[in-house]
PDB file of C-alpha atoms in Angstrom:
ATOM      1  CA  MET A 104     123.722  80.246 227.733  1.00 45.00           C
ATOM      2  CA  SER A 105     126.142  80.600 224.830  1.00 47.00           C
ATOM      3  CA  TRP A 106     128.949  79.869 227.262  1.00 48.00           C
ATOM      4  CA  ALA A 107     127.336  76.551 228.226  1.00 46.00           C
ATOM      5  CA  VAL A 108     126.950  75.521 224.592  1.00 47.00           C
ATOM      6  CA  THR A 109     130.557  76.484 223.817  1.00 52.00           C
ATOM      7  CA  ALA A 110     131.840  74.649 226.883  1.00 51.00           C
ATOM      8  CA  THR A 111     129.846  71.556 226.010  1.00 56.00           C
ATOM      9  CA  GLY A 112     130.904  71.625 222.348  1.00 58.00           C
ATOM     10  CA  GLY A 113     134.522  72.262 223.305  1.00 64.00           C
ATOM     11  CA  ALA A 114     134.522  69.332 225.720  1.00 69.00           C
ATOM     12  CA  ALA A 115     133.041  66.975 223.144  1.00 72.00           C
ATOM     13  CA  VAL A 116     136.073  67.154 220.846  1.00 68.00           C
ATOM     14  CA  PRO A 117     138.604  65.758 223.359  1.00 74.00           C
ATOM     15  CA  ILE A 118     136.110  63.098 224.426  1.00 79.00           C
ATOM     16  CA  TYR A 119     135.543  62.098 220.797  1.00 70.00           C
ATOM     17  CA  LEU A 120     139.293  61.987 220.089  1.00 71.00           C
ATOM     18  CA  GLY A 121     139.870  59.995 223.246  1.00 78.00           C
ATOM     19  CA  TYR A 122     137.196  57.535 222.214  1.00 74.00           C
ATOM     20  CA  ARG A 123     138.666  57.183 218.691  1.00 72.00           C
ATOM     21  CA  TRP A 124     142.153  56.726 220.146  1.00 74.00           C
ATOM     22  CA  TRP A 125     140.864  54.054 222.551  1.00 78.00           C
ATOM     23  CA  ARG A 126     139.086  52.151 219.741  1.00 78.00           C
ATOM     24  CA  ARG A 127     142.188  52.290 217.543  1.00 74.00           C
ATOM     25  CA  HIS A 128     144.377  51.182 220.462  1.00 73.00           C
ATOM     26  CA  GLN A 129     142.057  48.244 221.214  1.00 81.00           C
ATOM     27  CA  ARG A 130     142.056  47.196 217.552  1.00 78.00           C
ATOM     28  CA  GLU A 131     145.857  47.394 217.320  1.00 76.00           C
ATOM     29  CA  GLN A 132     146.258  45.404 220.542  1.00 80.00           C
ATOM     30  CA  GLU A 133     143.853  42.742 219.261  1.00 81.00           C
ATOM     31  CA  LEU A 134     145.729  42.505 215.957  1.00 75.00           C
ATOM     32  CA  ALA A 135     149.083  42.318 217.739  1.00 77.00           C
ATOM     33  CA  ARG A 136     147.764  39.546 219.993  1.00 81.00           C
ATOM     34  CA  GLU A 137     146.476  37.572 216.988  1.00 79.00           C
ATOM     35  CA  LEU A 138     149.771  38.035 215.137  1.00 73.00           C
ATOM     36  CA  ASP A 139     151.768  36.928 218.158  1.00 75.00           C
ATOM     37  CA  GLU A 140     149.595  33.821 218.515  1.00 76.00           C
ATOM     38  CA  ALA A 141     149.837  32.966 214.817  1.00 68.00           C
ATOM     39  CA  ASN A 142     153.605  33.469 214.673  1.00 68.00           C
ATOM     40  CA  SER A 143     154.660  32.160 218.075  1.00 70.00           C
ATOM     41  CA  ASP A 144     155.995  28.863 216.708  1.00 70.00           C
ATOM     42  CA  VAL A 145     159.714  28.243 216.806  1.00 65.00           C
ATOM     43  CA  LEU A 146     161.017  26.702 213.600  1.00 66.00           C
ATOM     44  CA  GLN A 147     162.574  23.281 214.184  1.00 70.00           C
ATOM     45  CA  ILE A 148     163.511  21.540 210.971  1.00 70.00           C
ATOM     46  CA  PRO A 149     163.667  17.743 211.203  1.00 70.00           C
ATOM     47  CA  GLU A 150     166.835  16.077 209.990  1.00 73.00           C
ATOM     48  CA  HIS A 151     165.064  13.815 207.511  1.00 73.00           C
ATOM     49  CA  LEU A 152     164.012  16.683 205.211  1.00 76.00           C
ATOM     50  CA  SER A 153     166.010  17.216 202.056  1.00 79.00           C
ATOM     51  CA  PRO A 154     168.045  20.444 201.909  1.00 84.00           C
ATOM     52  CA  ALA A 155     165.603  21.905 199.361  1.00 85.00           C
ATOM     53  CA  LEU A 156     162.579  21.195 201.587  1.00 84.00           C
ATOM     54  CA  ALA A 157     164.425  22.510 204.643  1.00 83.00           C
ATOM     55  CA  ALA A 158     165.150  25.733 202.742  1.00 85.00           C
ATOM     56  CA  LEU A 159     161.471  25.882 201.733  1.00 86.00           C
ATOM     57  CA  ALA A 160     160.437  25.473 205.376  1.00 84.00           C
ATOM     58  CA  ARG A 161     162.731  28.344 206.382  1.00 86.00           C
ATOM     59  CA  GLU A 162     161.374  30.528 203.558  1.00 88.00           C
ATOM     60  CA  THR A 163     157.796  29.682 204.549  1.00 86.00           C
ATOM     61  CA  HIS A 164     158.498  30.687 208.140  1.00 84.00           C
ATOM     62  CA  ARG A 165     160.176  33.928 207.033  1.00 86.00           C
ATOM     63  CA  LEU A 166     157.280  34.764 204.724  1.00 87.00           C
ATOM     64  CA  ARG A 167     154.764  34.132 207.481  1.00 84.00           C
ATOM     65  CA  LEU A 168     156.585  36.636 209.692  1.00 82.00           C
ATOM     66  CA  GLU A 169     156.912  39.133 206.855  1.00 84.00           C
ATOM     67  CA  LEU A 170     153.170  39.159 206.157  1.00 83.00           C
ATOM     68  CA  GLU A 171     152.736  41.131 209.373  1.00 79.00           C
ATOM     69  CA  THR A 172     154.332  44.215 207.816  1.00 74.00           C
ATOM     70  CA  PRO A 173     151.277  45.997 206.379  1.00 74.00           C
ATOM     71  CA  VAL A 174     149.207  45.323 209.481  1.00 72.00           C
ATOM     72  CA  ARG A 175     151.830  46.649 211.871  1.00 72.00           C
ATOM     73  CA  ARG A 176     152.967  49.562 209.703  1.00 69.00           C
ATOM     74  CA  VAL A 177     149.699  51.227 208.635  1.00 68.00           C
ATOM     75  CA  ARG A 178     147.558  52.900 211.285  1.00 67.00           C
ATOM     76  CA  ALA A 179     144.047  54.262 211.004  1.00 68.00           C
ATOM     77  CA  PRO A 180     143.811  58.036 211.582  1.00 67.00           C
ATOM     78  CA  LEU A 181     142.110  59.473 214.653  1.00 64.00           C
ATOM     79  CA  ILE A 182     140.391  62.292 212.794  1.00 69.00           C
ATOM     80  CA  SER A 183     139.952  63.235 209.194  1.00 68.00           C
ATOM     81  CA  GLU A 184     143.264  63.700 207.465  1.00 69.00           C
ATOM     82  CA  THR A 185     144.747  66.325 205.256  1.00 75.00           C
ATOM     83  CA  PRO A 186     145.305  65.187 201.675  1.00 74.00           C
ATOM     84  CA  TRP A 187     149.054  65.068 202.321  1.00 74.00           C
ATOM     85  CA  ALA A 188     148.730  62.907 205.432  1.00 77.00           C
ATOM     86  CA  ARG A 189     146.426  60.517 203.596  1.00 75.00           C
ATOM     87  CA  ARG A 190     148.826  60.377 200.643  1.00 77.00           C
ATOM     88  CA  GLN A 191     151.660  59.511 203.038  1.00 80.00           C
ATOM     89  CA  ARG A 192     149.567  56.788 204.681  1.00 77.00           C
ATOM     90  CA  CYS A 193     148.622  55.394 201.269  1.00 77.00           C
ATOM     91  CA  ASP A 194     152.272  55.416 200.188  1.00 80.00           C
ATOM     92  CA  GLU A 195     153.276  53.525 203.347  1.00 80.00           C
ATOM     93  CA  TYR A 196     150.562  50.965 202.689  1.00 79.00           C
ATOM     94  CA  ASP A 197     151.512  50.566 199.030  1.00 79.00           C
ATOM     95  CA  SER A 198     155.162  50.136 200.011  1.00 81.00           C
ATOM     96  CA  ALA A 199     154.319  47.496 202.623  1.00 81.00           C
ATOM     97  CA  LEU A 200     152.076  45.644 200.173  1.00 81.00           C
ATOM     98  CA  TYR A 201     154.853  45.745 197.573  1.00 84.00           C
ATOM     99  CA  GLU A 202     157.264  44.152 200.063  1.00 85.00           C
ATOM    100  CA  VAL A 203     154.737  41.437 200.934  1.00 84.00           C
ATOM    101  CA  ARG A 204     154.055  40.659 197.288  1.00 85.00           C
ATOM    102  CA  ARG A 205     157.728  40.472 196.497  1.00 89.00           C
ATOM    103  CA  ALA A 206     158.265  38.066 199.382  1.00 88.00           C
ATOM    104  CA  ILE A 207     155.400  35.873 198.143  1.00 87.00           C
ATOM    105  CA  TRP A 208     156.807  35.858 194.602  1.00 89.00           C
ATOM    106  CA  ASP A 209     160.237  34.869 195.975  1.00 90.00           C
ATOM    107  CA  TRP A 210     158.611  32.064 197.942  1.00 89.00           C
ATOM    108  CA  LEU A 211     156.714  30.887 194.852  1.00 88.00           C
ATOM    109  CA  ARG A 212     159.996  30.894 192.906  1.00 89.00           C
ATOM    110  CA  THR A 213     161.495  28.667 195.610  1.00 88.00           C
ATOM    111  CA  LEU A 214     158.550  26.281 195.160  1.00 87.00           C
ATOM    112  CA  ARG A 215     158.962  26.262 191.385  1.00 88.00           C
ATOM    113  CA  ARG A 216     162.670  25.382 191.685  1.00 89.00           C
ATOM    114  CA  LEU A 217     162.026  22.260 193.742  1.00 88.00           C
ATOM    115  CA  GLU A 218     162.857  18.903 192.240  1.00 90.00           C
ATOM    116  CA  PRO A 219     159.897  16.939 190.827  1.00 89.00           C
ATOM    117  CA  LYS A 220     159.968  14.419 193.694  1.00 88.00           C
ATOM    118  CA  ASP A 221     159.742  17.250 196.268  1.00 86.00           C
ATOM    119  CA  GLN A 222     156.915  18.872 194.320  1.00 85.00           C
ATOM    120  CA  LEU A 223     155.145  15.513 194.247  1.00 86.00           C
ATOM    121  CA  LEU A 224     155.526  15.248 198.026  1.00 84.00           C
ATOM    122  CA  LEU A 225     153.964  18.678 198.468  1.00 83.00           C
ATOM    123  CA  GLY A 226     151.064  17.603 196.270  1.00 83.00           C
ATOM    124  CA  GLU A 227     150.594  14.437 198.334  1.00 84.00           C
ATOM    125  CA  LEU A 228     150.483  16.550 201.485  1.00 81.00           C
ATOM    126  CA  GLY A 229     147.668  18.592 199.929  1.00 80.00           C
ATOM    127  CA  LEU A 230     149.689  21.794 199.835  1.00 79.00           C
ATOM    128  CA  SER A 231     148.816  24.375 197.218  1.00 78.00           C
ATOM    129  CA  VAL A 232     149.625  27.970 196.337  1.00 80.00           C
ATOM    130  CA  ALA A 233     146.010  28.851 195.490  1.00 78.00           C
ATOM    131  CA  PRO A 234     145.251  30.586 198.844  1.00 76.00           C
ATOM    132  CA  PHE A 235     147.971  33.178 198.193  1.00 77.00           C
ATOM    133  CA  ARG A 236     146.544  34.454 194.924  1.00 74.00           C
ATOM    134  CA  ARG A 237     144.115  36.746 196.779  1.00 73.00           C
ATOM    135  CA  VAL A 238     146.989  38.493 198.585  1.00 74.00           C
ATOM    136  CA  LEU A 239     148.915  38.797 195.336  1.00 75.00           C
ATOM    137  CA  PHE A 240     146.079  40.141 193.226  1.00 73.00           C
ATOM    138  CA  GLY A 241     143.244  41.260 195.501  1.00 69.00           C
ATOM    139  CA  CYS A 242     144.542  43.640 198.157  1.00 69.00           C
ATOM    140  CA  ASP A 243     145.076  46.712 196.015  1.00 68.00           C
ATOM    141  CA  ARG A 244     144.040  50.025 197.460  1.00 64.00           C
ATOM    142  CA  THR A 245     142.956  51.292 194.058  1.00 65.00           C
ATOM    143  CA  THR A 246     142.656  50.037 190.496  1.00 64.00           C
ATOM    144  CA  ASP A 247     144.697  52.961 189.151  1.00 65.00           C
ATOM    145  CA  VAL A 248     148.401  52.388 189.783  1.00 59.00           C
ATOM    146  CA  TRP A 249     149.255  55.931 188.654  1.00 65.00           C
ATOM    147  CA  GLU A 250     146.598  57.567 190.811  1.00 67.00           C
ATOM    148  CA  GLN A 251     147.125  61.334 190.882  1.00 70.00           C
ATOM    149  CA  VAL A 252     144.195  62.606 192.940  1.00 63.00           C
ATOM    150  CA  VAL A 253     144.397  65.067 195.777  1.00 60.00           C
ATOM    151  CA  PHE A 254     142.485  62.943 198.279  1.00 60.00           C
ATOM    152  CA  ALA A 255     143.608  59.351 197.700  1.00 64.00           C
ATOM    153  CA  GLN A 256     141.418  56.387 198.527  1.00 69.00           C
ATOM    154  CA  ALA A 257     142.481  55.007 201.917  1.00 68.00           C
ATOM    155  CA  PRO A 258     143.209  51.291 202.309  1.00 68.00           C
ATOM    156  CA  ASP A 259     140.506  49.147 203.902  1.00 71.00           C
ATOM    157  CA  LEU A 260     142.526  47.874 206.851  1.00 71.00           C
ATOM    158  CA  ASP A 261     139.914  45.335 207.953  1.00 74.00           C
ATOM    159  CA  LEU A 262     139.777  43.733 204.509  1.00 75.00           C
ATOM    160  CA  ILE A 263     143.553  43.633 204.324  1.00 77.00           C
ATOM    161  CA  TRP A 264     143.831  42.098 207.771  1.00 78.00           C
ATOM    162  CA  ALA A 265     141.279  39.398 206.858  1.00 80.00           C
ATOM    163  CA  GLU A 266     143.254  38.464 203.732  1.00 81.00           C
ATOM    164  CA  LEU A 267     146.617  38.533 205.501  1.00 81.00           C
ATOM    165  CA  ARG A 268     145.268  36.496 208.430  1.00 83.00           C
ATOM    166  CA  ARG A 269     144.017  33.881 205.986  1.00 85.00           C
ATOM    167  CA  ALA A 270     147.419  33.790 204.257  1.00 85.00           C
ATOM    168  CA  ILE A 271     149.331  33.607 207.560  1.00 84.00           C
ATOM    169  CA  LEU A 272     147.207  30.712 208.799  1.00 84.00           C
ATOM    170  CA  GLU A 273     147.556  28.930 205.460  1.00 86.00           C
ATOM    171  CA  LEU A 274     151.346  29.380 205.580  1.00 86.00           C
ATOM    172  CA  ARG A 275     151.329  28.030 209.111  1.00 85.00           C
ATOM    173  CA  ARG A 276     149.400  24.953 207.921  1.00 85.00           C
ATOM    174  CA  PHE A 277     151.791  24.625 204.973  1.00 84.00           C
ATOM    175  CA  GLU A 278     154.800  24.801 207.264  1.00 84.00           C
ATOM    176  CA  ARG A 279     153.412  22.293 209.783  1.00 84.00           C
ATOM    177  CA  ALA A 280     152.473  19.812 207.054  1.00 83.00           C
ATOM    178  CA  LEU A 281     155.911  20.149 205.499  1.00 82.00           C
ATOM    179  CA  LEU A 282     157.737  19.674 208.789  1.00 80.00           C
ATOM    180  CA  SER A 283     155.614  16.711 209.832  1.00 80.00           C
ATOM    181  CA  ALA A 284     155.965  14.895 206.489  1.00 69.00           C
ATOM    182  CA  SER A 285     157.538  11.507 206.726  1.00 66.00           C
ATOM    183  CA  ILE A 286     160.021  10.984 203.934  1.00 61.00           C
ATOM    184  CA  ASP A 287     160.296   7.355 202.840  1.00 55.00           C
ATOM    185  CA  PRO A 288     163.989   6.678 202.113  1.00 51.00           C
ATOM    186  CA  TYR A 289     163.137   3.603 200.007  1.00 51.00           C
ATOM    187  CA  ARG A 290     160.839   5.379 197.601  1.00 47.00           C
TER     188      ARG A 290
END
């Protein structure tokens, strides 16, 4: 009888790991499909845009593609992790989030450097930077930037994906509105 219990318990571990792997694989495939759909557009800049707005459109497209980084780089573990593996995963996440934030700040600097007439056009199109504040200030893994604990708090990948999806879709809307804007030459 002890053999039957051991055989059953021993068989449960590979089944459980297989199930966890399958769930993670399905989630990653779903995220990859959503990212491919959101970023499948080919950038075609109309000739009537000013050079500054054309550069902004290119930067917006680049930023939209770069926001995929944390989602594609960080993977959920199959089983509980060692403190060192979790620390490495947290470091990868923090690094990816740093890159995303830096790209957003560069994009915001590009917006700030626009001429007043281009900024006015963006305002008339209803384009704002407010939706990106959550990605800049709300996706932290922890409140302690100098966290020195053995078992670090893991990032909430679903929360991060929701925020990044919102930012990607908003950038897509921003880019489409910018590229479809009709510039009046007699203004």
